[in-house]
């Protein structure tokens, strides 16, 4: 039977991937150092998976975790742009050295395919839209540099070390289990939490910056599809919904769903923030037949419902 190793499996995206693999009847192991991930994210299927508390910066940990793995879905990382500005070395260690360790351990254990969670942040403050994989990346934060360097490692391992890899550049993922509570949290869970508590919504910059927000199920599907397709070997693909949603649009939609007005509190722009992300996903559509199934609005409603039911 195939065994799937999900690094960062207790995190937001990782735990959503694990949930889907369990629904498919697959054998799953995770490795997570629980720096950001939570055991509660796995509570519905904890007895069906193997959990390794370990750190991808430590080669022995990841080597043990990769033993007998057929597929590796590599999600573990220090995730936030502002956090990486505060701690560039942490981003480097977790995201570059950590990924190199995951690649080496996968190679050593004869893994069939590794899928890497890259990021739209590699495009930087690019002024060419929609963003295609062929554009020259120009990262503007330590996080983006680290995600790009690790992506290069993945492509190189496919070419030089014979370990098939696919890198997926996720565009602003959102959905159930995304944490709202940290100063480094992503915008949608933060907005939802404030909106549900009828508190002013803190908007950095003017709120007109736009993102190609992507519901997490679309990212989960892309990971599984890329792992199972040899056509994706050595490739880099954008994963997005091809929508441009501003922060003010999100607040407007939340007002529509909740049926009450929300106060906007404007704050300064954060270092490393870009004005716009907007993906071209024609490459993965053409090569793998991928299609995002859940639209932004449907995904936002599902996420709001999850927060209503799961956070007190
Ligand atoms: N959320 C997004 O919008 C987004 C966008 C682009 C790319 N990504 C990438 O997707 C991946 C998952 O992101 P997420 O939003 O689920 O973040 P997350 O922080 O919820 O998940 C990351 C997980 O990795 C774990 N982790 C961190 N460092 C580790 C280490 N050294 N060893 C072992 N485990 C470690 C954390 O505890 C956490 O559970 C990351 O690689 C991130 O860079 C996310």
CSV table of C-alpha atoms and ligand atoms in Angstrom, one decimal:
chain,number,residue,atom,x,y,z
A,1,UNK,CA,0.0,0.0,0.0
A,2,UNK,CA,1.2,3.5,-0.8
A,3,UNK,CA,2.3,5.6,2.2
A,4,UNK,CA,1.9,9.4,2.1
A,5,UNK,CA,4.2,11.6,4.3
A,6,UNK,CA,2.8,15.1,4.9
A,7,UNK,CA,5.4,17.4,6.4
A,8,UNK,CA,3.7,20.2,8.4
A,9,UNK,CA,0.7,17.9,8.5
A,10,UNK,CA,-0.7,19.5,11.7
A,11,UNK,CA,-0.8,22.9,10.0
A,12,UNK,CA,-3.7,24.5,8.2
A,13,UNK,CA,-3.1,23.2,4.7
A,14,UNK,CA,-1.3,20.0,5.8
A,15,UNK,CA,-4.2,18.9,8.0
A,16,UNK,CA,-6.7,19.6,5.2
A,17,UNK,CA,-4.6,17.4,2.9
A,18,UNK,CA,-4.4,14.6,5.5
A,19,UNK,CA,-8.2,14.7,6.0
A,20,UNK,CA,-8.7,14.2,2.2
A,21,UNK,CA,-6.2,11.3,2.1
A,22,UNK,CA,-7.9,9.6,4.9
A,23,UNK,CA,-11.2,10.0,3.1
A,24,UNK,CA,-9.6,8.3,0.1
A,25,UNK,CA,-8.5,5.4,2.4
A,26,UNK,CA,-4.8,6.1,2.1
A,27,UNK,CA,-2.1,5.4,4.7
A,28,UNK,CA,-0.7,8.7,6.1
A,29,UNK,CA,2.1,9.8,8.3
A,30,UNK,CA,2.9,13.3,9.3
A,31,UNK,CA,5.9,15.1,10.7
A,32,UNK,CA,5.4,18.4,12.5
A,33,UNK,CA,7.3,20.3,15.1
A,34,UNK,CA,4.0,21.9,16.3
A,35,UNK,CA,5.6,25.4,16.1
A,36,UNK,CA,2.4,26.5,14.4
A,37,UNK,CA,0.4,23.3,13.8
A,38,UNK,CA,-2.1,22.0,16.4
A,39,UNK,CA,-3.0,18.5,17.4
A,40,UNK,CA,-6.7,19.6,17.3
A,41,UNK,CA,-6.4,20.0,13.5
A,42,UNK,CA,-6.0,16.2,13.4
A,43,UNK,CA,-8.4,15.2,16.2
A,44,UNK,CA,-11.2,13.8,13.8
A,45,UNK,CA,-8.8,11.3,12.3
A,46,UNK,CA,-5.9,11.1,14.8
A,47,UNK,CA,-6.3,7.4,15.4
A,48,UNK,CA,-6.0,6.7,11.6
A,49,UNK,CA,-2.6,8.3,11.1
A,50,UNK,CA,1.0,8.1,12.3
A,51,UNK,CA,2.2,11.3,14.0
A,52,UNK,CA,5.9,12.1,14.3
A,53,UNK,CA,6.8,15.0,16.4
A,54,UNK,CA,10.0,16.1,14.7
A,55,UNK,CA,11.8,18.9,13.0
A,56,UNK,CA,12.7,19.0,9.3
A,57,UNK,CA,15.8,21.1,10.3
A,58,UNK,CA,17.0,17.9,12.0
A,59,UNK,CA,18.1,15.3,9.3
A,60,UNK,CA,17.6,12.3,11.6
A,61,UNK,CA,14.0,13.3,12.2
A,62,UNK,CA,13.1,13.7,8.6
A,63,UNK,CA,15.0,10.6,7.6
A,64,UNK,CA,13.0,8.5,10.0
A,65,UNK,CA,9.8,10.1,8.8
A,66,UNK,CA,10.5,9.5,5.1
A,67,UNK,CA,11.2,5.7,5.7
A,68,UNK,CA,8.9,3.7,3.4
A,69,UNK,CA,7.1,6.8,2.2
A,70,UNK,CA,5.8,6.5,-1.4
A,71,UNK,CA,4.8,10.2,-1.7
A,72,UNK,CA,5.9,13.2,0.2
A,73,UNK,CA,3.7,16.3,0.3
A,74,UNK,CA,6.0,18.9,1.7
A,75,UNK,CA,4.1,21.7,3.5
A,76,UNK,CA,6.3,22.4,6.6
A,77,UNK,CA,7.6,25.9,6.6
A,78,UNK,CA,7.8,29.1,8.5
A,79,UNK,CA,4.9,30.6,6.7
A,80,UNK,CA,4.5,34.3,7.2
A,81,UNK,CA,6.0,37.2,5.2
A,82,UNK,CA,6.0,39.6,8.2
A,83,UNK,CA,7.4,36.9,10.5
A,84,UNK,CA,10.3,36.3,8.0
A,85,UNK,CA,11.0,40.1,8.0
A,86,UNK,CA,11.4,39.8,11.8
A,87,UNK,CA,13.4,36.6,11.6
A,88,UNK,CA,15.1,36.1,8.2
A,89,UNK,CA,17.5,33.4,9.6
A,90,UNK,CA,14.5,31.4,10.8
A,91,UNK,CA,12.9,31.5,7.3
A,92,UNK,CA,16.2,30.4,5.8
A,93,UNK,CA,16.7,27.5,8.3
A,94,UNK,CA,13.1,26.2,8.1
A,95,UNK,CA,12.3,26.8,4.5
A,96,UNK,CA,15.6,26.3,2.7
A,97,UNK,CA,17.7,24.0,4.9
A,98,UNK,CA,14.5,22.2,6.0
A,99,UNK,CA,13.5,21.6,2.4
A,100,UNK,CA,17.0,20.4,1.4
A,101,UNK,CA,16.7,17.8,4.3
A,102,UNK,CA,13.3,16.7,3.1
A,103,UNK,CA,14.6,16.3,-0.5
A,104,UNK,CA,17.7,14.3,0.7
A,105,UNK,CA,15.7,12.1,3.0
A,106,UNK,CA,13.2,11.4,0.2
A,107,UNK,CA,15.9,10.5,-2.3
A,108,UNK,CA,17.6,8.3,0.3
A,109,UNK,CA,14.3,6.4,0.9
A,110,UNK,CA,13.4,6.0,-2.7
A,111,UNK,CA,10.3,8.2,-2.6
A,112,UNK,CA,8.3,8.0,-5.8
A,113,UNK,CA,7.3,11.7,-5.9
A,114,UNK,CA,7.7,14.9,-3.8
A,115,UNK,CA,5.2,17.8,-4.1
A,116,UNK,CA,6.5,21.1,-2.7
A,117,UNK,CA,4.3,23.9,-1.3
A,118,UNK,CA,5.8,26.9,-3.1
A,119,UNK,CA,4.3,30.4,-3.0
A,120,UNK,CA,3.0,33.2,-5.2
A,121,UNK,CA,5.2,35.5,-3.1
A,122,UNK,CA,8.1,34.5,-5.4
A,123,UNK,CA,6.7,36.9,-8.1
A,124,UNK,CA,7.3,39.8,-5.7
A,125,UNK,CA,5.8,43.2,-6.6
A,126,UNK,CA,5.6,42.1,-10.2
A,127,UNK,CA,3.7,44.4,-12.5
A,128,UNK,CA,2.9,41.9,-15.3
A,129,UNK,CA,-0.6,40.2,-14.9
A,130,UNK,CA,-1.8,37.6,-14.8
A,131,UNK,CA,1.3,36.0,-13.4
A,132,UNK,CA,2.7,33.1,-15.4
A,133,UNK,CA,5.2,30.6,-14.2
A,134,UNK,CA,7.6,31.8,-17.0
A,135,UNK,CA,7.9,35.3,-15.5
A,136,UNK,CA,11.2,36.1,-13.8
A,137,UNK,CA,10.6,35.9,-10.1
A,138,UNK,CA,11.6,38.9,-8.0
A,139,UNK,CA,11.0,38.1,-4.3
A,140,UNK,CA,10.8,41.1,-1.9
A,141,UNK,CA,10.7,39.3,1.5
A,142,UNK,CA,13.0,36.8,3.2
A,143,UNK,CA,10.0,34.4,3.1
A,144,UNK,CA,9.7,34.7,-0.7
A,145,UNK,CA,13.4,34.3,-1.2
A,146,UNK,CA,13.4,31.1,0.9
A,147,UNK,CA,10.4,29.7,-0.9
A,148,UNK,CA,12.0,30.4,-4.3
A,149,UNK,CA,15.4,28.9,-3.2
A,150,UNK,CA,13.7,25.8,-2.0
A,151,UNK,CA,11.7,25.6,-5.3
A,152,UNK,CA,15.0,25.7,-7.2
A,153,UNK,CA,16.3,22.8,-5.0
A,154,UNK,CA,13.1,20.8,-5.9
A,155,UNK,CA,13.5,21.3,-9.7
A,156,UNK,CA,17.2,20.5,-9.4
A,157,UNK,CA,16.5,17.3,-7.5
A,158,UNK,CA,14.3,16.2,-10.3
A,159,UNK,CA,16.9,16.9,-12.9
A,160,UNK,CA,20.1,15.9,-11.2
A,161,UNK,CA,19.2,13.4,-8.4
A,162,UNK,CA,16.4,11.5,-10.2
A,163,UNK,CA,13.8,12.4,-7.5
A,164,UNK,CA,10.6,13.4,-9.2
A,165,UNK,CA,9.3,16.7,-7.7
A,166,UNK,CA,6.5,19.2,-8.5
A,167,UNK,CA,6.4,22.7,-7.1
A,168,UNK,CA,3.0,24.3,-6.6
A,169,UNK,CA,2.9,28.1,-6.2
A,170,UNK,CA,-0.1,28.6,-4.0
A,171,UNK,CA,-1.8,31.9,-4.1
A,172,UNK,CA,-3.2,33.1,-0.7
A,173,UNK,CA,-4.9,30.0,0.6
A,174,UNK,CA,-7.8,30.2,3.0
A,175,UNK,CA,-10.3,27.8,4.6
A,176,UNK,CA,-11.2,25.8,7.7
A,177,UNK,CA,-8.5,25.4,10.4
A,178,UNK,CA,-6.5,28.5,9.3
A,179,UNK,CA,-5.5,30.2,12.6
A,180,UNK,CA,-6.8,33.7,13.2
A,181,UNK,CA,-5.1,34.5,16.6
A,182,UNK,CA,-1.5,35.3,15.8
A,183,UNK,CA,-0.1,38.7,14.8
A,184,UNK,CA,1.2,36.8,11.7
A,185,UNK,CA,-2.2,35.2,10.8
A,186,UNK,CA,-3.5,35.5,7.3
A,187,UNK,CA,-6.1,38.1,6.5
A,188,UNK,CA,-9.3,36.0,6.0
A,189,UNK,CA,-9.4,34.1,9.3
A,190,UNK,CA,-8.5,37.4,11.1
A,191,UNK,CA,-11.3,39.3,9.4
A,192,UNK,CA,-13.8,36.5,10.1
A,193,UNK,CA,-12.9,36.3,13.7
A,194,UNK,CA,-13.2,40.1,14.1
A,195,UNK,CA,-16.5,40.1,12.1
A,196,UNK,CA,-18.1,37.3,14.2
A,197,UNK,CA,-17.1,39.2,17.4
A,198,UNK,CA,-18.5,42.5,15.8
A,199,UNK,CA,-15.1,44.2,16.3
A,200,UNK,CA,-13.5,46.7,13.9
A,201,UNK,CA,-11.8,45.0,11.0
A,202,UNK,CA,-8.1,46.0,10.9
A,203,UNK,CA,-7.1,46.8,7.3
A,204,UNK,CA,-3.5,47.3,6.5
A,205,UNK,CA,-2.8,49.8,3.7
A,206,UNK,CA,-5.9,51.1,1.9
A,207,UNK,CA,-7.7,47.7,1.6
A,208,UNK,CA,-7.7,48.0,-2.2
A,209,UNK,CA,-4.7,45.6,-2.6
A,210,UNK,CA,-6.0,42.4,-4.3
A,211,UNK,CA,-5.2,38.8,-4.0
A,212,UNK,CA,-6.0,35.7,-6.0
A,213,UNK,CA,-7.5,34.0,-2.9
A,214,UNK,CA,-7.7,30.2,-3.2
A,215,UNK,CA,-9.9,27.9,-1.2
A,216,UNK,CA,-7.9,25.2,0.5
A,217,UNK,CA,-9.8,22.3,-1.1
A,218,UNK,CA,-8.4,23.5,-4.5
A,219,UNK,CA,-4.9,23.3,-3.1
A,220,UNK,CA,-5.5,19.8,-1.6
A,221,UNK,CA,-6.7,18.5,-5.0
A,222,UNK,CA,-3.7,20.0,-6.8
A,223,UNK,CA,-1.3,18.2,-4.4
A,224,UNK,CA,-2.8,14.8,-4.9
A,225,UNK,CA,-3.1,15.3,-8.7
A,226,UNK,CA,0.6,16.4,-8.9
A,227,UNK,CA,1.8,13.5,-6.8
A,228,UNK,CA,0.0,11.0,-9.0
A,229,UNK,CA,1.0,12.4,-12.4
A,230,UNK,CA,4.4,11.8,-13.9
A,231,UNK,CA,3.6,14.5,-16.4
A,232,UNK,CA,4.1,17.0,-13.5
A,233,UNK,CA,7.7,15.8,-12.8
A,234,UNK,CA,10.2,18.6,-12.5
A,235,UNK,CA,7.5,21.2,-13.1
A,236,UNK,CA,6.4,24.4,-11.3
A,237,UNK,CA,2.7,25.3,-11.5
A,238,UNK,CA,0.5,28.2,-10.1
A,239,UNK,CA,-2.4,27.1,-8.0
A,240,UNK,CA,-5.1,29.8,-7.8
A,241,UNK,CA,-8.7,30.7,-8.6
A,242,UNK,CA,-7.9,33.4,-11.2
A,243,UNK,CA,-9.8,36.0,-9.2
A,244,UNK,CA,-8.7,39.4,-8.0
A,245,UNK,CA,-10.4,40.1,-4.6
A,246,UNK,CA,-9.5,43.2,-2.6
A,247,UNK,CA,-9.6,43.2,1.2
A,248,UNK,CA,-12.5,45.7,1.0
A,249,UNK,CA,-14.4,43.1,-1.2
A,250,UNK,CA,-13.9,40.5,1.5
A,251,UNK,CA,-15.4,42.8,4.1
A,252,UNK,CA,-18.3,43.6,1.8
A,253,UNK,CA,-19.0,39.8,1.3
A,254,UNK,CA,-18.8,39.2,5.1
A,255,UNK,CA,-21.4,41.9,5.6
A,256,UNK,CA,-23.6,40.3,3.0
A,257,UNK,CA,-23.3,36.8,4.6
A,258,UNK,CA,-23.6,38.1,8.2
A,259,UNK,CA,-26.4,40.6,7.6
A,260,UNK,CA,-24.7,43.4,9.6
A,261,UNK,CA,-22.3,46.3,9.0
A,262,UNK,CA,-18.7,46.1,9.9
A,263,UNK,CA,-16.4,48.9,11.0
A,264,UNK,CA,-13.2,49.3,9.0
A,265,UNK,CA,-10.0,50.4,10.9
A,266,UNK,CA,-7.2,51.4,8.6
A,267,UNK,CA,-3.6,50.7,9.6
A,268,UNK,CA,-0.2,51.2,8.0
A,269,UNK,CA,1.1,49.0,5.1
A,270,UNK,CA,3.2,46.1,6.3
A,271,UNK,CA,6.8,45.5,5.1
A,272,UNK,CA,7.0,43.0,2.3
A,273,UNK,CA,3.3,43.3,1.3
A,274,UNK,CA,2.7,43.3,-2.4
A,275,UNK,CA,-0.1,45.3,-4.2
A,276,UNK,CA,-1.6,42.5,-6.3
A,277,UNK,CA,-1.4,38.8,-7.0
A,278,UNK,CA,-3.3,37.4,-9.9
A,279,UNK,CA,-2.4,34.0,-11.4
A,280,UNK,CA,-2.5,32.5,-14.8
A,281,UNK,CA,-3.3,28.8,-14.2
A,282,UNK,CA,-3.5,27.8,-17.9
A,283,UNK,CA,-0.3,25.6,-17.6
A,284,UNK,CA,-1.6,23.2,-15.0
A,285,UNK,CA,-5.0,23.2,-16.7
A,286,UNK,CA,-3.4,22.2,-20.0
A,287,UNK,CA,-0.8,19.8,-18.7
A,288,UNK,CA,-2.7,18.0,-15.9
A,289,UNK,CA,-6.4,18.9,-16.6
A,290,UNK,CA,-6.5,20.7,-13.2
A,291,UNK,CA,-9.5,22.9,-12.4
A,292,UNK,CA,-10.2,24.7,-9.1
A,293,UNK,CA,-13.6,23.4,-8.1
A,294,UNK,CA,-14.6,25.9,-5.3
A,295,UNK,CA,-15.0,29.6,-6.2
A,296,UNK,CA,-13.9,32.4,-3.9
A,297,UNK,CA,-17.4,33.3,-2.7
A,298,UNK,CA,-18.4,29.6,-2.1
A,299,UNK,CA,-15.1,29.1,-0.2
A,300,UNK,CA,-15.6,32.2,1.9
A,301,UNK,CA,-19.1,31.1,3.0
A,302,UNK,CA,-17.8,27.6,3.8
A,303,UNK,CA,-15.0,29.1,5.9
A,304,UNK,CA,-17.4,31.4,7.7
A,305,UNK,CA,-19.6,28.5,8.6
A,306,UNK,CA,-16.6,26.5,9.9
A,307,UNK,CA,-15.5,29.4,12.1
A,308,UNK,CA,-19.1,29.8,13.4
A,309,UNK,CA,-19.3,26.1,14.3
A,310,UNK,CA,-15.7,25.5,15.6
A,311,UNK,CA,-14.6,28.6,17.4
A,312,UNK,CA,-16.4,29.7,20.5
B,1,LIG,N1,-1.4,29.7,3.6
B,1,LIG,C1,-1.1,30.3,2.4
B,1,LIG,O1,-1.8,31.2,2.0
B,1,LIG,C2,0.1,29.8,1.7
B,1,LIG,C3,0.4,30.4,0.5
B,1,LIG,C4,1.5,30.0,-0.3
B,1,LIG,C5,2.3,29.0,0.2
B,1,LIG,N2,2.0,28.4,1.4
B,1,LIG,C6,2.9,27.3,1.9
B,1,LIG,O2,2.1,26.2,2.2
B,1,LIG,C7,2.7,25.5,3.3
B,1,LIG,C8,1.6,25.3,4.4
B,1,LIG,O3,1.2,26.6,4.9
B,1,LIG,P1,0.1,26.8,6.0
B,1,LIG,O4,-0.7,28.0,5.7
B,1,LIG,O5,-0.6,25.5,6.2
B,1,LIG,O6,1.0,27.1,7.3
B,1,LIG,P2,1.0,26.5,8.7
B,1,LIG,O7,1.9,27.3,9.5
B,1,LIG,O8,-0.4,26.3,9.2
B,1,LIG,O9,1.6,25.0,8.5
B,1,LIG,C9,3.0,24.8,8.5
B,1,LIG,C10,3.2,23.6,9.4
B,1,LIG,O10,4.6,23.3,9.4
B,1,LIG,C11,5.0,23.1,10.7
B,1,LIG,N3,6.5,23.4,10.7
B,1,LIG,C12,7.1,24.6,10.6
B,1,LIG,N4,8.4,24.5,10.7
B,1,LIG,C13,8.7,23.2,10.8
B,1,LIG,C14,9.8,22.4,11.0
B,1,LIG,N5,11.0,23.0,11.0
B,1,LIG,N6,9.7,21.1,11.1
B,1,LIG,C15,8.5,20.5,11.2
B,1,LIG,N7,7.4,21.1,11.0
B,1,LIG,C16,7.4,22.5,10.9
B,1,LIG,C17,4.2,24.0,11.6
B,1,LIG,O11,4.1,23.6,12.9
B,1,LIG,C18,2.9,23.9,10.8
B,1,LIG,O12,2.1,22.8,11.3
B,1,LIG,C19,3.9,26.3,3.7
B,1,LIG,O13,5.0,25.7,3.1
B,1,LIG,C20,3.7,27.7,3.1
B,1,LIG,O14,4.9,28.3,2.8
B,1,LIG,C21,1.0,28.8,2.1
